[in-house]
Amino acid sequence: MKIDARTITHLEKLARIELTAQERERLSEQLDRIVGYVEQLQEVDTTDVSPTSAVTHQAHTQLRADEPRKGLERDAILSQAPDAKDGYFRVPKVIER
Amino acid sequence: MPSFETIIGLEVHAQLQTKSKMFCGCSTRFGSAPNTQVCPVCLGLPGALPVVNVKAVEAAVKMGLATGCTVARRSVFARKNYFYPDCPKNYQISQYEHPLCSNGFLHVEGGEKRIGITRVHLEEDAGKLIHLEGDDHSYADMNRVGVPLIEIVSEPDIRSPRQAASYMQKLRTIVRYLEICDGNMEEGSLRCDVNVSLRKKGSDKFGTKTEVKNLNSFKAVEQALEFEIERQARLLGEGRKIQQDTLLWDSVKGESQIMRSKEEAHDYRYFPEPDLLVLDIPESLIQRVDTEIPELPDAKLDRFVSDLGLPKYDAEVLTSSREIAGYFEATAKELGDAKAVSNWVMGEVLRELKDKKIDISQFKILPRQLAALIAEVQSGGINMPTAKDVFRDMAGTGNEAKDIIEKKGLKQISDEGALDAVVVSVLDNYPQEVAKYLAGKDKLLKFLVGQVMKETRGKAHPQKATDLLKEALEKRRGS
């Protein structure tokens, strides 16, 4: 798979970032090499290997009892936010959904 | 216009009734002050790690078992990536390739229609955004972020808007029976997105589907589907193509608008959640949860019909709520006449609950007391209209029927001597009406019965009063 200009633009959109022309070129080369490496890995015969979703495949997730705990103080959290008002996080207007 | 077949599938989100969130200990209480139930985990602060709430897992397993799903002994959490201000982590932890439950079903339309359930999986809710008219900002409350949800995905087995609403109603009944979700659609505890497409009758290929979001009532589900089916049929009828769009239903305007097109469709880039290991479900958990499942609505309905001899319609109404079914059953057990109790519960009791906007737990008449009231009617102690007055009194005061009847002197007059005297005085007081009746205006009998009821302040035995009146009138015909 070739990482072309269109793929880079799509990735920019997904990551919500804007790249310069030079960055696009550099990243496209780098990503190409990374994807190339993964393609190389895909040549390994994995017919008899079951898929892995976590590195520690033998372990399983621990469960927690359903007991509420106190969280953070609102003022402390909102003081760290870029913008807040009346106890809410304030963000640029969004209309989707 | 060619005739089309409608293909509908539903994605239903149910908020699980846990005390704490899916992956952290924050409270899930509804209606608290904004941003007072948040912590580093649900706010997505660096270094915070999620830990799975066992109660949420049990609830999802319960739903799976109740809908005939296979419960996976090993399932995997996945990251669903998207950027939106209601999601502080910029991803939602969900399940993707390996859901907890799959391949279930439920029945609607009195058992006639089977609707497949593709999967039931666990995930977390997003926050709430508030948009104010004329304000160029939105406001985010993160209290709901991380509240546990199950997503129930149906097979594309639904063929009409009505069927979709029935399916949704059935799901609501089941989650309420299981006590895993309060089913409150107004508060958003139960939400629904629909997928709909049309195809030419007889075709076995699916057409292009659209998705309609934001349906928060059964009526909205039905109306939005009707609207969308009509829109698609019109386009197809004009020989145009359906675009794979996501639409948003506006229940006030009664129409849907395109929210995003296929080109703008989200690319969620799912991948296994690296912060969580696989979810192993021990056989012992499945067995324990299985024993906690109560008699479900379908089984209860069958039993009400076969054991108690109720008509199917009655059984359906009564079993639509576990609490109502329980109330009915307790009353029927006291009285021993299921059909009489069913009439009262479906009529007076449900009306009272609706009028007062209360649920059965707040209802003042206990099953034993309602049974006693019905027994008064059946033994001839009071007549039906009086019984309904007594019922309203009981619903307000919680007093016993017997005491109200005694205190207000409502005992039915069945004594023929006493009734006869009233009949004679009524006939004497309305000579014109009597004459007209005797001349053939039969309808006036009703008027005269009404006068007898009035004279006795509603206490006369209606049938006896009618019989006595007829008898007395016939006598006057001769004289």
Coordinates of C-alpha atoms in Angstrom, one line a residue:
Chain A
M1 CA 0.0 0.0 0.0
K2 CA 1.3 3.4 -1.0
I3 CA 0.7 6.3 1.4
D4 CA -0.3 8.9 -1.2
A5 CA -1.3 12.6 -0.8
R6 CA -4.9 11.7 -0.5
T7 CA -4.3 9.3 2.4
I8 CA -2.3 11.9 4.2
T9 CA -5.1 14.5 3.8
H10 CA -7.6 11.9 5.1
L11 CA -5.3 11.2 8.1
E12 CA -5.0 14.9 8.8
K13 CA -8.7 15.3 8.9
L14 CA -9.1 12.3 11.2
A15 CA -6.4 13.6 13.6
R16 CA -7.8 17.1 13.4
I17 CA -4.4 18.5 12.5
E18 CA -3.1 20.6 9.6
L19 CA 0.3 19.9 8.0
T20 CA 2.6 22.0 5.9
A21 CA 3.5 20.7 2.4
Q22 CA 7.0 19.7 3.7
E23 CA 5.5 17.8 6.6
R24 CA 3.1 16.0 4.3
E25 CA 6.0 14.9 2.1
R26 CA 8.2 13.8 5.1
L27 CA 5.3 11.9 6.8
S28 CA 4.2 10.2 3.6
E29 CA 7.8 8.8 3.2
Q30 CA 7.9 7.7 6.9
L31 CA 4.4 6.2 6.9
D32 CA 5.3 4.4 3.7
R33 CA 8.2 2.7 5.4
I34 CA 6.1 1.8 8.5
V35 CA 3.3 0.3 6.4
G36 CA 5.9 -1.5 4.3
Y37 CA 7.3 -3.1 7.4
V38 CA 3.9 -4.3 8.5
E39 CA 3.3 -5.6 5.0
Q40 CA 6.5 -7.6 5.4
L41 CA 5.2 -9.0 8.7
Q42 CA 2.0 -10.1 6.9
E43 CA 4.1 -12.5 4.8
V44 CA 4.5 -14.7 7.9
D45 CA 2.3 -17.8 7.8
T46 CA -0.2 -17.4 10.7
T47 CA -2.6 -20.1 9.7
D48 CA -2.3 -21.9 13.0
V49 CA -1.9 -18.8 15.2
S50 CA -4.9 -17.4 17.0
P51 CA -5.3 -13.6 16.9
T52 CA -3.9 -11.6 19.8
S53 CA -5.9 -8.7 21.2
A54 CA -3.6 -8.0 24.2
V55 CA 0.1 -8.7 24.7
T56 CA -0.5 -10.5 28.0
H57 CA -2.9 -13.0 26.4
Q58 CA -3.0 -15.4 29.3
A59 CA -4.2 -12.7 31.8
H60 CA -7.8 -11.4 31.9
T61 CA -9.2 -8.2 33.1
Q62 CA -10.0 -7.7 36.8
L63 CA -13.5 -6.7 37.8
R64 CA -14.4 -4.0 40.2
A65 CA -17.3 -4.0 42.8
D66 CA -20.0 -1.5 41.9
E67 CA -19.2 1.0 44.7
P68 CA -19.4 4.8 44.0
R69 CA -16.4 6.9 45.1
K70 CA -16.0 10.6 45.3
G71 CA -14.3 12.0 42.2
L72 CA -12.6 15.4 41.7
E73 CA -13.7 18.8 42.9
R74 CA -15.5 20.7 40.1
D75 CA -13.6 23.9 40.6
A76 CA -10.3 22.1 40.5
I77 CA -11.1 20.5 37.2
L78 CA -12.7 23.5 35.5
S79 CA -9.7 25.6 36.5
Q80 CA -7.6 23.4 34.2
A81 CA -9.9 23.7 31.3
P82 CA -9.3 26.2 28.5
D83 CA -12.7 27.7 29.1
A84 CA -15.5 27.1 31.5
K85 CA -18.7 28.8 32.7
D86 CA -21.4 28.2 35.3
G87 CA -20.0 24.8 36.1
Y88 CA -19.8 23.6 32.5
F89 CA -16.8 23.2 30.2
R90 CA -17.3 25.8 27.5
V91 CA -16.4 24.8 23.9
P92 CA -16.9 26.4 20.5
K93 CA -20.4 25.8 19.3
V94 CA -21.0 22.4 17.9
I95 CA -24.3 21.3 16.2
E96 CA -23.8 17.8 15.0
R97 CA -25.7 14.9 16.8
Chain B
M1 CA -45.1 3.2 -8.4
P2 CA -43.6 -0.3 -7.8
S3 CA -44.3 -1.7 -4.4
F4 CA -41.4 -2.0 -2.0
E5 CA -40.6 -4.1 1.0
T6 CA -39.3 -2.2 4.0
I7 CA -36.2 -3.5 5.8
I8 CA -35.6 -2.1 9.3
G9 CA -32.9 -2.8 11.9
L10 CA -32.7 -1.1 15.3
E11 CA -29.7 -0.2 17.5
V12 CA -30.9 0.4 21.0
H13 CA -28.8 1.8 23.8
A14 CA -29.9 1.1 27.4
Q15 CA -28.3 2.8 30.4
L16 CA -27.6 0.2 33.0
Q17 CA -28.8 0.8 36.6
T18 CA -25.5 0.7 38.4
K19 CA -24.4 2.9 41.2
S20 CA -21.0 3.7 39.7
K21 CA -19.7 4.1 36.2
M22 CA -18.5 1.5 33.7
F23 CA -14.8 2.0 34.2
C24 CA -14.5 4.2 37.3
G25 CA -16.1 4.8 40.7
C26 CA -18.0 8.0 39.9
S27 CA -21.6 8.1 40.8
T28 CA -24.2 7.6 38.0
R29 CA -26.9 9.6 39.7
F30 CA -29.2 11.4 37.2
G31 CA -29.8 15.1 37.6
S32 CA -26.8 16.2 39.7
A33 CA -25.2 19.6 39.3
P34 CA -23.0 19.5 36.1
N35 CA -19.5 18.1 36.3
T36 CA -19.8 16.9 39.9
Q37 CA -19.5 13.2 39.1
V38 CA -16.2 13.1 37.3
C39 CA -12.7 11.8 37.9
P40 CA -9.4 11.3 36.1
V41 CA -10.6 8.1 34.4
C42 CA -13.9 9.4 32.9
L43 CA -12.3 12.8 32.0
G44 CA -9.5 11.0 30.2
L45 CA -6.7 12.5 32.2
P46 CA -3.2 11.2 31.4
G47 CA -2.2 8.0 33.3
A48 CA -5.7 7.1 34.5
L49 CA -6.7 3.5 33.8
P50 CA -10.2 2.0 33.4
V51 CA -11.4 -0.9 35.6
V52 CA -14.5 -2.8 34.6
N53 CA -17.6 -2.7 36.8
V54 CA -18.8 -6.2 37.6
K55 CA -22.4 -5.1 38.0
A56 CA -22.5 -3.8 34.4
V57 CA -21.0 -7.1 33.1
E58 CA -23.7 -9.0 35.0
A59 CA -26.5 -6.8 33.6
A60 CA -25.3 -7.4 30.1
V61 CA -25.0 -11.1 30.6
K62 CA -28.6 -11.0 32.1
M63 CA -29.9 -9.3 29.0
G64 CA -28.1 -11.8 26.8
L65 CA -29.5 -14.8 28.6
A66 CA -33.0 -13.3 28.7
T67 CA -33.0 -12.8 24.9
G68 CA -31.6 -16.2 24.0
C69 CA -28.1 -15.0 23.2
T70 CA -24.9 -16.9 23.4
V71 CA -22.7 -15.4 26.1
A72 CA -19.1 -15.3 25.1
R73 CA -16.8 -16.7 27.8
R74 CA -14.2 -14.4 26.4
S75 CA -14.9 -11.0 24.9
V76 CA -12.8 -8.0 24.0
F77 CA -13.2 -4.2 24.6
A78 CA -12.3 -2.0 21.7
R79 CA -11.6 1.7 21.1
K80 CA -14.0 3.6 18.9
N81 CA -12.2 6.8 18.0
Y82 CA -13.9 10.1 17.3
F83 CA -13.5 13.8 18.2
Y84 CA -16.4 15.5 19.7
P85 CA -16.7 17.7 22.9
D86 CA -19.0 15.2 24.6
C87 CA -16.1 12.7 24.7
P88 CA -13.1 13.8 26.7
K89 CA -10.9 10.8 25.9
N90 CA -11.5 11.2 22.2
Y91 CA -12.5 7.6 22.1
Q92 CA -15.3 5.5 23.5
I93 CA -14.6 2.2 25.0
S94 CA -16.9 -0.3 23.4
Q95 CA -16.9 -3.8 22.0
Y96 CA -16.4 -4.5 18.3
E97 CA -15.2 -7.8 16.9
H98 CA -15.8 -9.9 20.0
P99 CA -19.0 -8.8 21.8
L100 CA -20.2 -10.2 25.1
C101 CA -23.5 -11.6 23.7
S102 CA -24.6 -12.6 20.3
N103 CA -27.3 -14.5 18.3
G104 CA -30.4 -13.9 20.3
F105 CA -34.0 -13.1 19.5
L106 CA -37.3 -11.9 20.9
H107 CA -40.9 -12.2 19.9
V108 CA -43.5 -9.4 19.2
E109 CA -47.1 -9.3 17.9
G110 CA -48.3 -11.9 20.3
G111 CA -45.5 -14.4 19.6
E112 CA -46.2 -14.3 15.8
K113 CA -43.1 -12.4 14.8
R114 CA -39.5 -13.3 15.7
I115 CA -36.9 -10.6 15.6
G116 CA -33.2 -11.7 15.7
I117 CA -30.8 -9.9 18.0
T118 CA -27.3 -9.8 16.4
R119 CA -25.5 -8.8 19.5
V120 CA -25.6 -7.2 22.9
H121 CA -22.4 -5.5 23.9
L122 CA -21.0 -3.3 26.7
E123 CA -19.9 0.3 26.2
E124 CA -19.8 3.7 27.9
D125 CA -22.0 6.7 27.5
A126 CA -20.9 10.1 26.3
G127 CA -21.4 13.5 28.0
K128 CA -24.2 15.9 27.5
L129 CA -23.9 19.0 25.4
I130 CA -26.1 22.1 25.9
H131 CA -26.6 24.5 23.0
L132 CA -28.3 27.8 23.7
E133 CA -30.0 29.9 21.1
G134 CA -27.9 32.9 20.1
D135 CA -24.9 31.7 22.0
D136 CA -21.7 30.9 20.0
H137 CA -20.6 28.3 22.5
S138 CA -21.7 24.9 23.6
Y139 CA -21.6 23.7 27.2
A140 CA -20.4 20.3 28.3
D141 CA -21.5 18.3 31.3
M142 CA -19.4 15.2 31.8
N143 CA -21.5 13.5 34.5
R144 CA -22.9 11.0 32.0
V145 CA -19.5 10.2 30.5
G146 CA -18.7 6.6 31.3
V147 CA -22.1 5.6 32.5
P148 CA -22.5 1.9 31.5
L149 CA -24.6 1.1 28.4
I150 CA -25.6 -2.0 26.6
E151 CA -26.1 -1.7 22.9
I152 CA -28.6 -4.1 21.5
V153 CA -28.4 -4.5 17.7
S154 CA -31.3 -6.2 15.9
E155 CA -31.1 -8.2 12.7
P156 CA -32.7 -6.5 9.7
D157 CA -35.9 -8.5 10.5
I158 CA -38.3 -5.7 11.1
R159 CA -40.7 -5.0 8.3
S160 CA -42.9 -2.0 9.4
P161 CA -42.7 1.1 11.6
R162 CA -45.4 -0.5 13.9
Q163 CA -43.2 -3.6 14.3
A164 CA -40.2 -1.5 15.1
A165 CA -42.2 0.3 17.9
S166 CA -43.4 -3.1 19.2
Y167 CA -39.8 -4.4 19.2
M168 CA -38.7 -1.4 21.1
Q169 CA -41.6 -1.7 23.6
K170 CA -40.7 -5.4 24.1
L171 CA -37.0 -4.5 24.8
R172 CA -38.1 -1.9 27.3
T173 CA -40.4 -4.4 29.1
I174 CA -37.6 -6.9 29.3
V175 CA -34.9 -4.5 30.6
R176 CA -37.4 -3.4 33.2
Y177 CA -38.3 -7.0 34.2
L178 CA -34.6 -7.7 34.6
E179 CA -34.2 -4.4 36.6
I180 CA -31.1 -3.5 34.6
C181 CA -32.4 -0.3 33.1
D182 CA -35.3 2.0 34.2
G183 CA -36.4 2.3 30.5
N184 CA -37.0 6.1 30.9
M185 CA -36.9 7.3 27.3
E186 CA -37.5 11.0 28.2
E187 CA -34.4 11.0 30.4
G188 CA -32.5 9.1 27.7
S189 CA -32.0 5.9 29.7
L190 CA -33.3 4.1 26.6
R191 CA -32.4 5.4 23.2
C192 CA -32.8 4.2 19.6
D193 CA -31.3 4.6 16.2
V194 CA -32.9 3.0 13.2
N195 CA -31.5 1.7 9.9
V196 CA -34.0 1.5 7.1
S197 CA -33.9 0.6 3.4
L198 CA -36.4 -0.4 0.7
R199 CA -36.2 -3.1 -1.9
K200 CA -38.5 -4.2 -4.7
K201 CA -41.0 -6.8 -3.5
G202 CA -39.6 -10.3 -4.2
S203 CA -35.9 -9.1 -4.4
D204 CA -33.5 -10.7 -2.0
K205 CA -30.9 -8.0 -2.2
F206 CA -30.9 -5.2 0.3
G207 CA -31.2 -1.6 -0.9
T208 CA -29.1 1.3 0.3
K209 CA -29.9 2.1 3.9
T210 CA -30.1 5.3 5.8
E211 CA -29.8 5.8 9.5
V212 CA -32.1 7.9 11.6
K213 CA -30.8 9.0 15.0
N214 CA -32.2 10.6 18.1
L215 CA -35.5 8.8 18.6
N216 CA -36.6 9.1 22.2
S217 CA -40.1 7.8 22.2
F218 CA -42.0 4.9 20.6
K219 CA -44.0 7.5 18.7
A220 CA -40.8 9.0 17.4
V221 CA -39.6 5.6 16.2
E222 CA -42.8 5.0 14.3
Q223 CA -43.1 8.5 12.9
A224 CA -39.5 8.8 11.8
L225 CA -39.7 5.5 10.1
E226 CA -42.9 6.4 8.3
F227 CA -41.3 9.7 7.2
E228 CA -38.1 8.0 5.9
I229 CA -39.9 5.2 4.1
E230 CA -42.0 7.7 2.3
R231 CA -39.0 9.8 1.4
Q232 CA -37.1 6.7 0.1
A233 CA -40.1 5.4 -1.8
R234 CA -40.5 8.8 -3.5
L235 CA -36.9 9.0 -4.6
L236 CA -36.9 5.4 -5.9
G237 CA -40.2 6.0 -7.6
E238 CA -38.6 8.9 -9.5
G239 CA -35.8 6.5 -10.5
R240 CA -33.3 8.2 -8.2
K241 CA -30.7 6.6 -5.9
I242 CA -30.7 6.6 -2.1
Q243 CA -27.6 8.1 -0.6
Q244 CA -26.2 6.4 2.5
D245 CA -26.9 9.2 4.8
T246 CA -27.3 9.7 8.5
L247 CA -30.4 11.7 9.4
L248 CA -31.5 13.4 12.5
W249 CA -35.2 13.2 13.6
D250 CA -36.9 16.4 14.7
S251 CA -39.9 15.3 16.7
V252 CA -41.3 18.9 16.9
K253 CA -41.2 19.5 13.1
G254 CA -42.1 15.8 12.4
E255 CA -39.3 15.5 9.8
S256 CA -35.7 14.3 9.6
Q257 CA -32.8 16.2 8.2
I258 CA -29.5 15.0 6.8
M259 CA -26.8 15.1 9.5
R260 CA -24.0 13.7 7.5
S261 CA -23.4 12.1 4.2
K262 CA -21.4 9.0 3.4
E263 CA -18.4 11.0 2.5
E264 CA -18.5 12.6 5.9
A265 CA -19.2 9.3 7.6
H266 CA -17.1 8.6 10.6
D267 CA -14.0 6.5 10.4
Y268 CA -13.9 5.1 13.9
R269 CA -10.7 3.2 13.5
Y270 CA -11.6 0.5 16.0
F271 CA -8.8 -1.4 17.7
P272 CA -8.6 -3.6 20.8
E273 CA -8.5 -1.4 23.9
P274 CA -4.9 -1.5 25.1
D275 CA -5.8 -0.4 28.6
L276 CA -8.0 -3.5 29.3
L277 CA -7.3 -7.2 29.1
V278 CA -9.8 -9.6 27.7
L279 CA -13.0 -10.0 29.6
D280 CA -13.3 -13.5 30.8
I281 CA -16.7 -14.6 32.1
P282 CA -16.6 -17.6 34.5
E283 CA -19.2 -20.2 34.1
S284 CA -20.2 -19.6 37.7
L285 CA -21.1 -15.9 36.9
I286 CA -23.4 -17.0 34.0
Q287 CA -25.1 -19.6 36.2
R288 CA -25.6 -17.1 39.1
V289 CA -27.0 -14.5 36.8
D290 CA -29.3 -17.1 35.2
T291 CA -30.9 -17.8 38.6
E292 CA -31.6 -14.1 39.1
I293 CA -33.7 -13.8 35.9
P294 CA -37.4 -13.5 36.9
E295 CA -40.3 -15.0 35.0
L296 CA -40.2 -13.0 31.7
P297 CA -43.2 -11.3 30.1
D298 CA -43.8 -14.1 27.5
A299 CA -43.8 -16.9 30.1
K300 CA -46.0 -14.8 32.4
L301 CA -48.4 -14.1 29.6
D302 CA -48.7 -17.8 28.7
R303 CA -49.3 -18.6 32.3
F304 CA -52.0 -15.9 32.8
V305 CA -53.8 -17.3 29.7
S306 CA -53.5 -21.1 30.5
D307 CA -53.6 -21.1 34.3
L308 CA -55.8 -18.1 35.1
G309 CA -57.9 -18.3 32.0
L310 CA -57.4 -14.7 31.0
P311 CA -58.0 -13.5 27.4
K312 CA -54.7 -13.0 25.6
Y313 CA -55.4 -9.3 25.3
D314 CA -55.7 -8.9 29.0
A315 CA -52.6 -11.0 29.7
E316 CA -50.7 -8.8 27.2
V317 CA -51.7 -5.5 28.9
L318 CA -51.1 -6.8 32.4
T319 CA -47.7 -8.4 31.7
S320 CA -46.3 -5.3 29.9
S321 CA -45.1 -4.2 33.4
R322 CA -43.7 -6.6 36.0
E323 CA -45.1 -4.4 38.8
I324 CA -48.6 -4.3 37.3
A325 CA -48.5 -8.0 36.7
G326 CA -47.5 -8.6 40.3
Y327 CA -50.3 -6.3 41.6
F328 CA -52.8 -8.1 39.4
E329 CA -51.7 -11.5 40.5
A330 CA -51.7 -10.7 44.2
T331 CA -55.3 -9.3 43.9
A332 CA -56.5 -12.3 41.8
K333 CA -55.1 -14.6 44.4
E334 CA -57.1 -12.8 47.2
L335 CA -60.3 -12.8 45.2
G336 CA -60.1 -16.0 43.3
D337 CA -61.7 -14.5 40.2
A338 CA -58.9 -13.5 37.8
K339 CA -61.1 -12.0 35.0
A340 CA -63.0 -9.7 37.4
V341 CA -59.7 -8.4 38.8
S342 CA -58.2 -8.0 35.3
N343 CA -61.2 -5.8 34.4
W344 CA -60.6 -3.6 37.4
V345 CA -56.8 -3.4 37.0
M346 CA -56.9 -2.7 33.2
G347 CA -59.7 -0.2 33.7
E348 CA -59.9 1.7 37.0
V349 CA -56.4 1.0 38.3
L350 CA -54.4 1.9 35.1
R351 CA -56.6 5.0 34.6
E352 CA -55.9 6.2 38.1
L353 CA -52.2 5.7 37.7
K354 CA -52.3 7.6 34.4
D355 CA -54.4 10.4 35.7
K356 CA -52.3 10.9 38.8
K357 CA -49.0 10.2 36.9
I358 CA -47.9 7.7 39.6
D359 CA -46.6 4.2 39.4
I360 CA -48.1 1.2 41.2
S361 CA -45.7 1.4 44.1
Q362 CA -47.3 4.8 45.0
F363 CA -50.8 3.5 44.6
K364 CA -52.8 3.6 47.8
I365 CA -55.1 0.6 47.3
L366 CA -53.4 -2.6 48.3
P367 CA -54.2 -5.8 46.4
R368 CA -56.1 -7.1 49.5
Q369 CA -58.2 -4.0 49.6
L370 CA -59.0 -4.0 45.9
A371 CA -60.1 -7.7 46.2
A372 CA -62.4 -6.7 49.1
L373 CA -64.0 -4.0 47.1
I374 CA -64.6 -6.3 44.1
A375 CA -66.0 -8.8 46.6
E376 CA -68.5 -6.2 47.8
V377 CA -69.8 -5.8 44.2
Q378 CA -70.0 -9.5 43.6
S379 CA -71.9 -10.2 46.8
G380 CA -74.4 -7.5 45.9
G381 CA -73.3 -5.2 48.7
I382 CA -72.8 -2.2 46.4
N383 CA -73.6 -1.7 42.7
M384 CA -70.9 -0.9 40.1
P385 CA -71.3 2.9 39.8
T386 CA -71.1 3.1 43.6
A387 CA -68.1 0.8 43.6
K388 CA -66.3 3.2 41.2
D389 CA -66.9 6.1 43.6
V390 CA -65.7 4.0 46.5
F391 CA -62.6 3.1 44.5
R392 CA -61.8 6.8 43.9
D393 CA -62.2 7.4 47.6
M394 CA -59.9 4.5 48.5
A395 CA -57.3 5.7 45.9
G396 CA -57.2 9.1 47.7
T397 CA -57.4 7.9 51.3
G398 CA -56.2 4.3 51.4
N399 CA -59.2 3.5 53.5
E400 CA -61.0 0.1 53.4
A401 CA -64.0 -0.3 51.1
K402 CA -66.1 -1.6 54.0
D403 CA -65.5 1.5 56.1
I404 CA -66.3 3.9 53.3
I405 CA -69.5 2.1 52.4
E406 CA -70.6 2.1 56.0
K407 CA -69.6 5.7 56.7
K408 CA -71.2 7.1 53.6
G409 CA -74.2 4.8 53.8
L410 CA -73.7 3.4 50.3
K411 CA -75.0 0.0 50.8
Q412 CA -77.0 -1.2 47.8
I413 CA -80.8 -1.3 48.3
S414 CA -81.9 -4.7 47.1
D415 CA -84.9 -4.9 49.4
E416 CA -87.9 -5.0 47.2
G417 CA -90.2 -3.3 49.7
A418 CA -87.9 -0.3 50.0
L419 CA -87.3 -0.1 46.3
D420 CA -91.0 -0.5 45.5
A421 CA -91.9 2.6 47.6
V422 CA -89.3 4.6 45.5
V423 CA -90.6 3.2 42.3
V424 CA -94.2 4.2 43.1
S425 CA -93.2 7.7 44.1
V426 CA -91.1 8.1 40.9
L427 CA -94.1 7.0 38.7
D428 CA -96.3 9.4 40.6
N429 CA -93.9 12.3 40.1
Y430 CA -93.5 11.8 36.3
P431 CA -97.0 11.1 35.0
Q432 CA -96.2 12.5 31.5
E433 CA -93.2 10.3 31.0
V434 CA -95.2 7.3 32.3
A435 CA -97.9 8.1 29.7
K436 CA -95.4 8.4 26.9
Y437 CA -93.8 5.1 27.9
L438 CA -97.1 3.4 27.9
A439 CA -97.7 4.9 24.5
G440 CA -94.7 3.1 23.1
K441 CA -91.7 5.3 23.9
D442 CA -89.6 2.4 25.5
K443 CA -86.6 4.6 25.8
L444 CA -88.2 6.5 28.7
L445 CA -87.6 3.4 30.9
K446 CA -84.0 4.5 31.1
F447 CA -85.0 7.9 32.3
L448 CA -87.3 6.4 35.0
V449 CA -84.5 4.0 36.2
G450 CA -82.3 7.1 36.4
Q451 CA -84.8 8.8 38.6
V452 CA -84.9 5.8 40.9
M453 CA -81.1 5.8 41.1
K454 CA -81.2 9.5 41.9
E455 CA -83.8 9.1 44.6
T456 CA -81.7 6.4 46.2
R457 CA -78.5 8.4 45.7
G458 CA -77.2 5.7 43.4
K459 CA -77.7 2.9 45.8
A460 CA -80.5 1.0 44.2
H461 CA -79.7 -2.4 42.7
P462 CA -80.0 -1.4 39.0
Q463 CA -81.5 -4.7 37.7
K464 CA -84.0 -5.0 40.5
A465 CA -85.0 -1.4 40.1
T466 CA -85.5 -1.9 36.4
D467 CA -87.6 -5.1 37.0
L468 CA -89.7 -3.4 39.6
L469 CA -90.3 -0.4 37.3
K470 CA -91.4 -2.5 34.4
E471 CA -93.7 -4.5 36.6
A472 CA -95.3 -1.3 38.1
L473 CA -95.6 0.3 34.6
E474 CA -97.4 -2.8 33.2
K475 CA -99.8 -2.6 36.1
R476 CA -100.6 1.0 35.2
R477 CA -101.2 0.0 31.6
G478 CA -104.1 -2.1 32.7
S479 CA -105.7 0.6 34.9

